[in-house]
Short mmCIF file of C-alpha atoms and ligand atoms in Angstrom, two decimals:
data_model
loop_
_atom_site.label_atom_id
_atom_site.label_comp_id
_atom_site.label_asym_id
_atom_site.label_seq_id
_atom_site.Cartn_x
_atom_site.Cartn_y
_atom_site.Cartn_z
CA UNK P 9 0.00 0.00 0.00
CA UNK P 10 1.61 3.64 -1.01
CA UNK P 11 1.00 6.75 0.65
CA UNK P 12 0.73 5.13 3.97
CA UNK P 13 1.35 8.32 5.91
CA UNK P 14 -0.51 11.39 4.60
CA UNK P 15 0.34 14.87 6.62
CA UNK P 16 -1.91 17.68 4.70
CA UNK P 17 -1.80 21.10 5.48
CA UNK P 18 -0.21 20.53 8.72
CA UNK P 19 0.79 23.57 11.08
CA UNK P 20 2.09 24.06 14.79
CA UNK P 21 1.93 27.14 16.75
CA UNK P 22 3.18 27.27 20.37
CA UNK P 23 0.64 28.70 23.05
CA UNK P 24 3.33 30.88 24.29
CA UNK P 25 4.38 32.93 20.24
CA UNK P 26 1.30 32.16 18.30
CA UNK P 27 3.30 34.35 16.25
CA UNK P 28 5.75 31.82 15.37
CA UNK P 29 4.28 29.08 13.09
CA UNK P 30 6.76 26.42 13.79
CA UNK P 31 5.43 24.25 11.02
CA UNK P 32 3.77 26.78 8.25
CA UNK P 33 1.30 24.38 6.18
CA UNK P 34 3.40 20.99 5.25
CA UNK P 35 1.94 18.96 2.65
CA UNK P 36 3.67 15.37 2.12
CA UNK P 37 3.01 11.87 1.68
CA UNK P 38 5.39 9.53 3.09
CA UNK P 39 5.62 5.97 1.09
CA UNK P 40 6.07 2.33 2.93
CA UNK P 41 9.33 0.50 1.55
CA UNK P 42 11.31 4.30 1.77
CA UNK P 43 13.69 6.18 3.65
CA UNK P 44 13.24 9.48 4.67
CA UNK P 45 16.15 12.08 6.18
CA UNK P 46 14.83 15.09 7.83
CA UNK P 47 17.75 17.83 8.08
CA UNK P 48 17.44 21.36 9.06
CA UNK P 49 19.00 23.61 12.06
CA UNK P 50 18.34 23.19 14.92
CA UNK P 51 15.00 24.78 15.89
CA UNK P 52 13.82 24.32 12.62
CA UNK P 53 10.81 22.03 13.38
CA UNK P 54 12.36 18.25 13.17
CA UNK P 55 11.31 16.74 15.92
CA UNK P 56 8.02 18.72 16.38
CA UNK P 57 7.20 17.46 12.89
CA UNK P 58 8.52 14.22 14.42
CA UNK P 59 6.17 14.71 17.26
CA UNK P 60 3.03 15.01 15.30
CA UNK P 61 3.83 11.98 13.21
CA UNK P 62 4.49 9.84 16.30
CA UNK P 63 0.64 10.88 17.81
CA UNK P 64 2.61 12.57 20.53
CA UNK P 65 1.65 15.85 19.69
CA UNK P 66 -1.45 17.58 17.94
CA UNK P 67 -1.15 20.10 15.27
CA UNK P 68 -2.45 24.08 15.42
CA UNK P 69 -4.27 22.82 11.84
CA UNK P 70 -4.11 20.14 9.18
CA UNK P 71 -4.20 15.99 9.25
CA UNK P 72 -2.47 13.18 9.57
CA UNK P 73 -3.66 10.15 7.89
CA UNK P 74 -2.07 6.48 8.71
CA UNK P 75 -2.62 3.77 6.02
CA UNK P 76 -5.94 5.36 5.55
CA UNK P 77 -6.66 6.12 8.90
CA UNK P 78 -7.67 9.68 9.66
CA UNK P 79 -6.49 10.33 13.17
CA UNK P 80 -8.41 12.37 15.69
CA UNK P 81 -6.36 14.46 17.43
CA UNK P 82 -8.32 14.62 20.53
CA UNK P 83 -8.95 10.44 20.48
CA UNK P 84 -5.91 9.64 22.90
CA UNK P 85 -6.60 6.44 24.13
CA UNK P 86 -6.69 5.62 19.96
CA UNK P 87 -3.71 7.02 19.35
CA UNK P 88 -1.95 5.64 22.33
CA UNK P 89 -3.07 2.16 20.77
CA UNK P 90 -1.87 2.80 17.06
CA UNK P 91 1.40 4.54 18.11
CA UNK P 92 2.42 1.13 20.56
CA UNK P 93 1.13 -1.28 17.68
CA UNK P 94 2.28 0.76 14.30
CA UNK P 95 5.07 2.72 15.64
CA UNK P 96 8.20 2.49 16.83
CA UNK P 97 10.41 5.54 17.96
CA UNK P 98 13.94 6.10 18.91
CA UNK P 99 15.12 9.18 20.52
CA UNK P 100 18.46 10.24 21.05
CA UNK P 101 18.95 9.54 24.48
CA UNK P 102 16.80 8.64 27.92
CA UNK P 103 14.71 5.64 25.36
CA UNK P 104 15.27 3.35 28.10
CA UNK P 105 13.90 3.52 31.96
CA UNK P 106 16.65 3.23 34.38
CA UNK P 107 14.86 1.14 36.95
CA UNK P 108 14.48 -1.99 34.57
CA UNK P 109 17.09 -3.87 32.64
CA UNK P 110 17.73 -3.79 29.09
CA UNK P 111 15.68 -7.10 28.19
CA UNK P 112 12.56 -5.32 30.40
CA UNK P 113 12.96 -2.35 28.75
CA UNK P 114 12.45 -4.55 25.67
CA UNK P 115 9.79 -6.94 26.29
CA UNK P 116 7.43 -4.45 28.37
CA UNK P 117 6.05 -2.94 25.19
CA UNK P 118 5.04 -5.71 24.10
CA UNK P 119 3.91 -7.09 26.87
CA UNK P 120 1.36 -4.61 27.20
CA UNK P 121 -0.29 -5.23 24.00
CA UNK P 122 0.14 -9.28 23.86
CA UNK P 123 -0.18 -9.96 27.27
CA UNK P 124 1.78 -13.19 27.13
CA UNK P 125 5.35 -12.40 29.16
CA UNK P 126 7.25 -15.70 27.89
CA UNK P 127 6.21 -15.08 24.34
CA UNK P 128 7.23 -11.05 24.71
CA UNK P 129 11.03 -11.97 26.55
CA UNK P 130 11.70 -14.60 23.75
CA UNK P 131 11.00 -11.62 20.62
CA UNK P 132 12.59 -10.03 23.09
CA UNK P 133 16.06 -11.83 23.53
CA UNK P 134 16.03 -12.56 19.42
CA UNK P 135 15.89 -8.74 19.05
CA UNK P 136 18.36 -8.06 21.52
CA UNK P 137 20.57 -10.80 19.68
CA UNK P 138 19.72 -9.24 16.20
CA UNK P 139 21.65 -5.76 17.37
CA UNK P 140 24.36 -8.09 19.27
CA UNK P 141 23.59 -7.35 22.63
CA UNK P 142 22.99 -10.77 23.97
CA UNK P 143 25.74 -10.48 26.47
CA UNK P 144 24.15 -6.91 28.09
CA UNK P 145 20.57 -8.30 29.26
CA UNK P 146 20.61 -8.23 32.74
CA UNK P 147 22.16 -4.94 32.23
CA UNK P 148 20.74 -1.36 33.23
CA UNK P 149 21.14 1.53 31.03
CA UNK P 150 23.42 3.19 33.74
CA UNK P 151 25.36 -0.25 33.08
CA UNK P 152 25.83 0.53 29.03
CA UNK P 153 27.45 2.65 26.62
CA UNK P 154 25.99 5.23 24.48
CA UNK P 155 26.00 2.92 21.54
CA UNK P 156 24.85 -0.09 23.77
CA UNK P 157 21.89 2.07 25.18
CA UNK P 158 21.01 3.14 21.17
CA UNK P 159 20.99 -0.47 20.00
CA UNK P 160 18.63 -1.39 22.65
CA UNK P 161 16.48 1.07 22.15
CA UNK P 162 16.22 -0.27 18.62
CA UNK P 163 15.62 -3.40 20.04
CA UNK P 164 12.80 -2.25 22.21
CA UNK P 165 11.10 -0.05 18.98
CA UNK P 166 11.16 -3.11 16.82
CA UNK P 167 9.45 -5.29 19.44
CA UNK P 168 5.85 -4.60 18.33
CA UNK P 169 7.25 -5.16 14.61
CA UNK P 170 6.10 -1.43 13.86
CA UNK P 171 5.29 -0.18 9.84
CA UNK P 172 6.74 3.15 10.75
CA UNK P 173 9.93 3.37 12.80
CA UNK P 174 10.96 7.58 13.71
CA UNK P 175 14.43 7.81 14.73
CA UNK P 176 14.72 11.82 16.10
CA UNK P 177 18.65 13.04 16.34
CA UNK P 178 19.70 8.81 17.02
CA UNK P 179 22.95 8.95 17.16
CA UNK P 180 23.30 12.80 17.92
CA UNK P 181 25.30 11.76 21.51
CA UNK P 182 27.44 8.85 19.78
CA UNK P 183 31.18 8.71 18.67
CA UNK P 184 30.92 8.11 14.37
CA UNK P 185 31.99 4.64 15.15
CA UNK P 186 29.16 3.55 17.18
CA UNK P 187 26.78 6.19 14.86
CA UNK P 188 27.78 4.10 11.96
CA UNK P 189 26.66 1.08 13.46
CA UNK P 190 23.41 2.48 14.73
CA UNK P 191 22.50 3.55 11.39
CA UNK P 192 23.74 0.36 9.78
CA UNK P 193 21.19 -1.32 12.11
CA UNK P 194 18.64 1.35 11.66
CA UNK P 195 19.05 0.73 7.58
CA UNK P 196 18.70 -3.05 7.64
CA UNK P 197 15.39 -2.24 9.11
CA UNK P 198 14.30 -1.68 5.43
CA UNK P 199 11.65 -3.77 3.90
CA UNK P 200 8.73 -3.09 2.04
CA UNK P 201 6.00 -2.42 4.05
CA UNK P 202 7.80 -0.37 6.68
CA UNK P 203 8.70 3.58 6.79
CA UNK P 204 11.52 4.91 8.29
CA UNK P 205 11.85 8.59 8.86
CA UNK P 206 14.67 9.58 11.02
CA UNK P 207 15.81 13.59 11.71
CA UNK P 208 19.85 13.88 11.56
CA UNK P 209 22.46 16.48 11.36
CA UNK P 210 24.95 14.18 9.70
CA UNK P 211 25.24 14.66 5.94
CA UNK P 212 26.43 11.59 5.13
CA UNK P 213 23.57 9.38 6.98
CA UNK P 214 21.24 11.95 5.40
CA UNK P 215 22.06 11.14 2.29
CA UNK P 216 21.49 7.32 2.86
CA UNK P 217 17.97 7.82 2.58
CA UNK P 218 15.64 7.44 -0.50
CA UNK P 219 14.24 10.95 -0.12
CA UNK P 220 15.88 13.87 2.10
CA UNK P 221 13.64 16.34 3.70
CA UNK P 222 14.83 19.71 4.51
CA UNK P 223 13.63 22.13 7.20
CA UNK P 224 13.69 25.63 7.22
CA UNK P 225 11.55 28.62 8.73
CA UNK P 226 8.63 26.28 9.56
CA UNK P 227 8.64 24.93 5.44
CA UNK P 228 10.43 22.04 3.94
CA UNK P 229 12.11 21.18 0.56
CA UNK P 230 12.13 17.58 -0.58
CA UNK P 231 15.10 16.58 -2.25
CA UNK P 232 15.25 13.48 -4.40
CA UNK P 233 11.91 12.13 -3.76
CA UNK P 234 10.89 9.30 -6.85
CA UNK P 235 7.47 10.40 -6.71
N1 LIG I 309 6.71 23.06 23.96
C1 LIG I 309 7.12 24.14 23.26
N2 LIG I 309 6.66 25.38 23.57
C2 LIG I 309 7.04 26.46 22.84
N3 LIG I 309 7.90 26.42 21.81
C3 LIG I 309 8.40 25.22 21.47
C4 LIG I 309 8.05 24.02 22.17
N4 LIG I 309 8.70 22.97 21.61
C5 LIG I 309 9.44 23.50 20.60
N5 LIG I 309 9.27 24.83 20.52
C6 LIG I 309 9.88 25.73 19.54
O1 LIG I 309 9.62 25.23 18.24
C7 LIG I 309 10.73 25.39 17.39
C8 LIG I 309 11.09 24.05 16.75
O2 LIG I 309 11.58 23.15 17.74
P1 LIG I 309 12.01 21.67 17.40
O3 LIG I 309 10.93 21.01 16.64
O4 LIG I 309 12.44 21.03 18.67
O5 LIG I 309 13.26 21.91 16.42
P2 LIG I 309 14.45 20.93 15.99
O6 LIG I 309 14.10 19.55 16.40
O7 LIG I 309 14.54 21.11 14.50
O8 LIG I 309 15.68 21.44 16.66
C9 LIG I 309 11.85 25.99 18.23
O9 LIG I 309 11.88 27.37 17.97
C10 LIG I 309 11.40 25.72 19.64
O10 LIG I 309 11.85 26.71 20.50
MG1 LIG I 310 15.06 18.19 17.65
#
């Protein structure tokens, strides 16, 4: 199915400078099976756009439509359901919850929505092994690196096996070693009925992506989209 995430019209004012249109009337249709890079300085709108994508956040004006879905803005409970079943998110630090250890941070998501804890720690632990953190977990995130705490919280956004995964600034805190390998992970995540959309400041992991979105002054400019 194409045009799996429609955003129409979309704009974001703050209460406090209604002035200040942080997004000014985006228009875009974001395609399962594709890539997208959002780039801009900072304060340019990323991760509210980011926000409003995930169901986190309500636009000022405009829609959001999910593989036909028209989402209410003021449905929460709705939206809390599609963003833990369709949606994964990775942020670029605090993903995990310091109290629990990396496998719990993992399986608890799912948990919630399968209600079967062996089957959940089992996805779990393959997950885990899948970004080669076997060895970490009975770790907690105070017990990990930067990269270690990254690939789990990969882990933990694939564990619902989400059609859209948002990555916002992911490796913004990591050395370009351990970036690399995030994004390596973060591009095997491919296939063709997922979307990936993840906001970056690095050129070259920008331009990995099958369509780069810029940011500026509340607008964006899409570069080398195929359709
Ligand atoms: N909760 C908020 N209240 C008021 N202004 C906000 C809020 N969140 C973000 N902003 C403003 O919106 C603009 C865009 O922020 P943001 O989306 O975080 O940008 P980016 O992720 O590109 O750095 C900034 O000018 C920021 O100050
Ligand atoms: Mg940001």
């Amino acid at each position: 199915m194409n045009n799996y995430i429609k955003i129409k019209n979309l704009t974001k004012k703050y209460e406090k400078n209604k002035s200040i249109k942080v997004l000014n009337d985006i228009s875009f249709n974001f395609e399962t099976g594709k890539t997208y890079s959002i780039m801009g300085p900072s304060g340019s709108g990323k991760s509210t756009l980011l926000n409003l994508i995930s169901l986190i956040d309500t636009p000022t004006t405009g829609s959001i439509e999910i593989s036909s879905n028209r989402i209410k803005s003021n449905n929460k409970i709705e939206n809390d359901l599609i963003r833990a079943k369709q949606i994964g998110i990775i942020y670029q630090d605090k993903n995990l919850l310091s109290d629990f250890t990396a496998l719990e941070n993992v399986y608890l998501p799912n948990l919630l929505v399968s209600k079967e804890k062996q089957k959940s720690i089992e996805l779990a632990k393959k997950l885990i092994k899948n970004v080669g953190m076997s060895s970490r977990i009975n770790h907690f995130p105070n017990e990990l690196s930067g990269g270690e705490n990254q690939r789990i919280a990969i882990a933990r956004a694939l564990i619902n096996n989400p059609d859209i995964i948002l990555a916002d600034e992911p490796t913004g805190n990591l050395d370009t070693y351990n970036a690399k390998l995030v994004f390596e992970i973060l591009f095997n995540l491919k296939n063709k009925n997922r979307i990936i959309i993840f906001a970056t400041h690095n050129r070259y992991f920008a331009n990995m992506a099958d369509c780069k979105i810029m940011m500026n002054d509340g607008n964006v400019q899409i570069i080398n989209a195929t359709s």
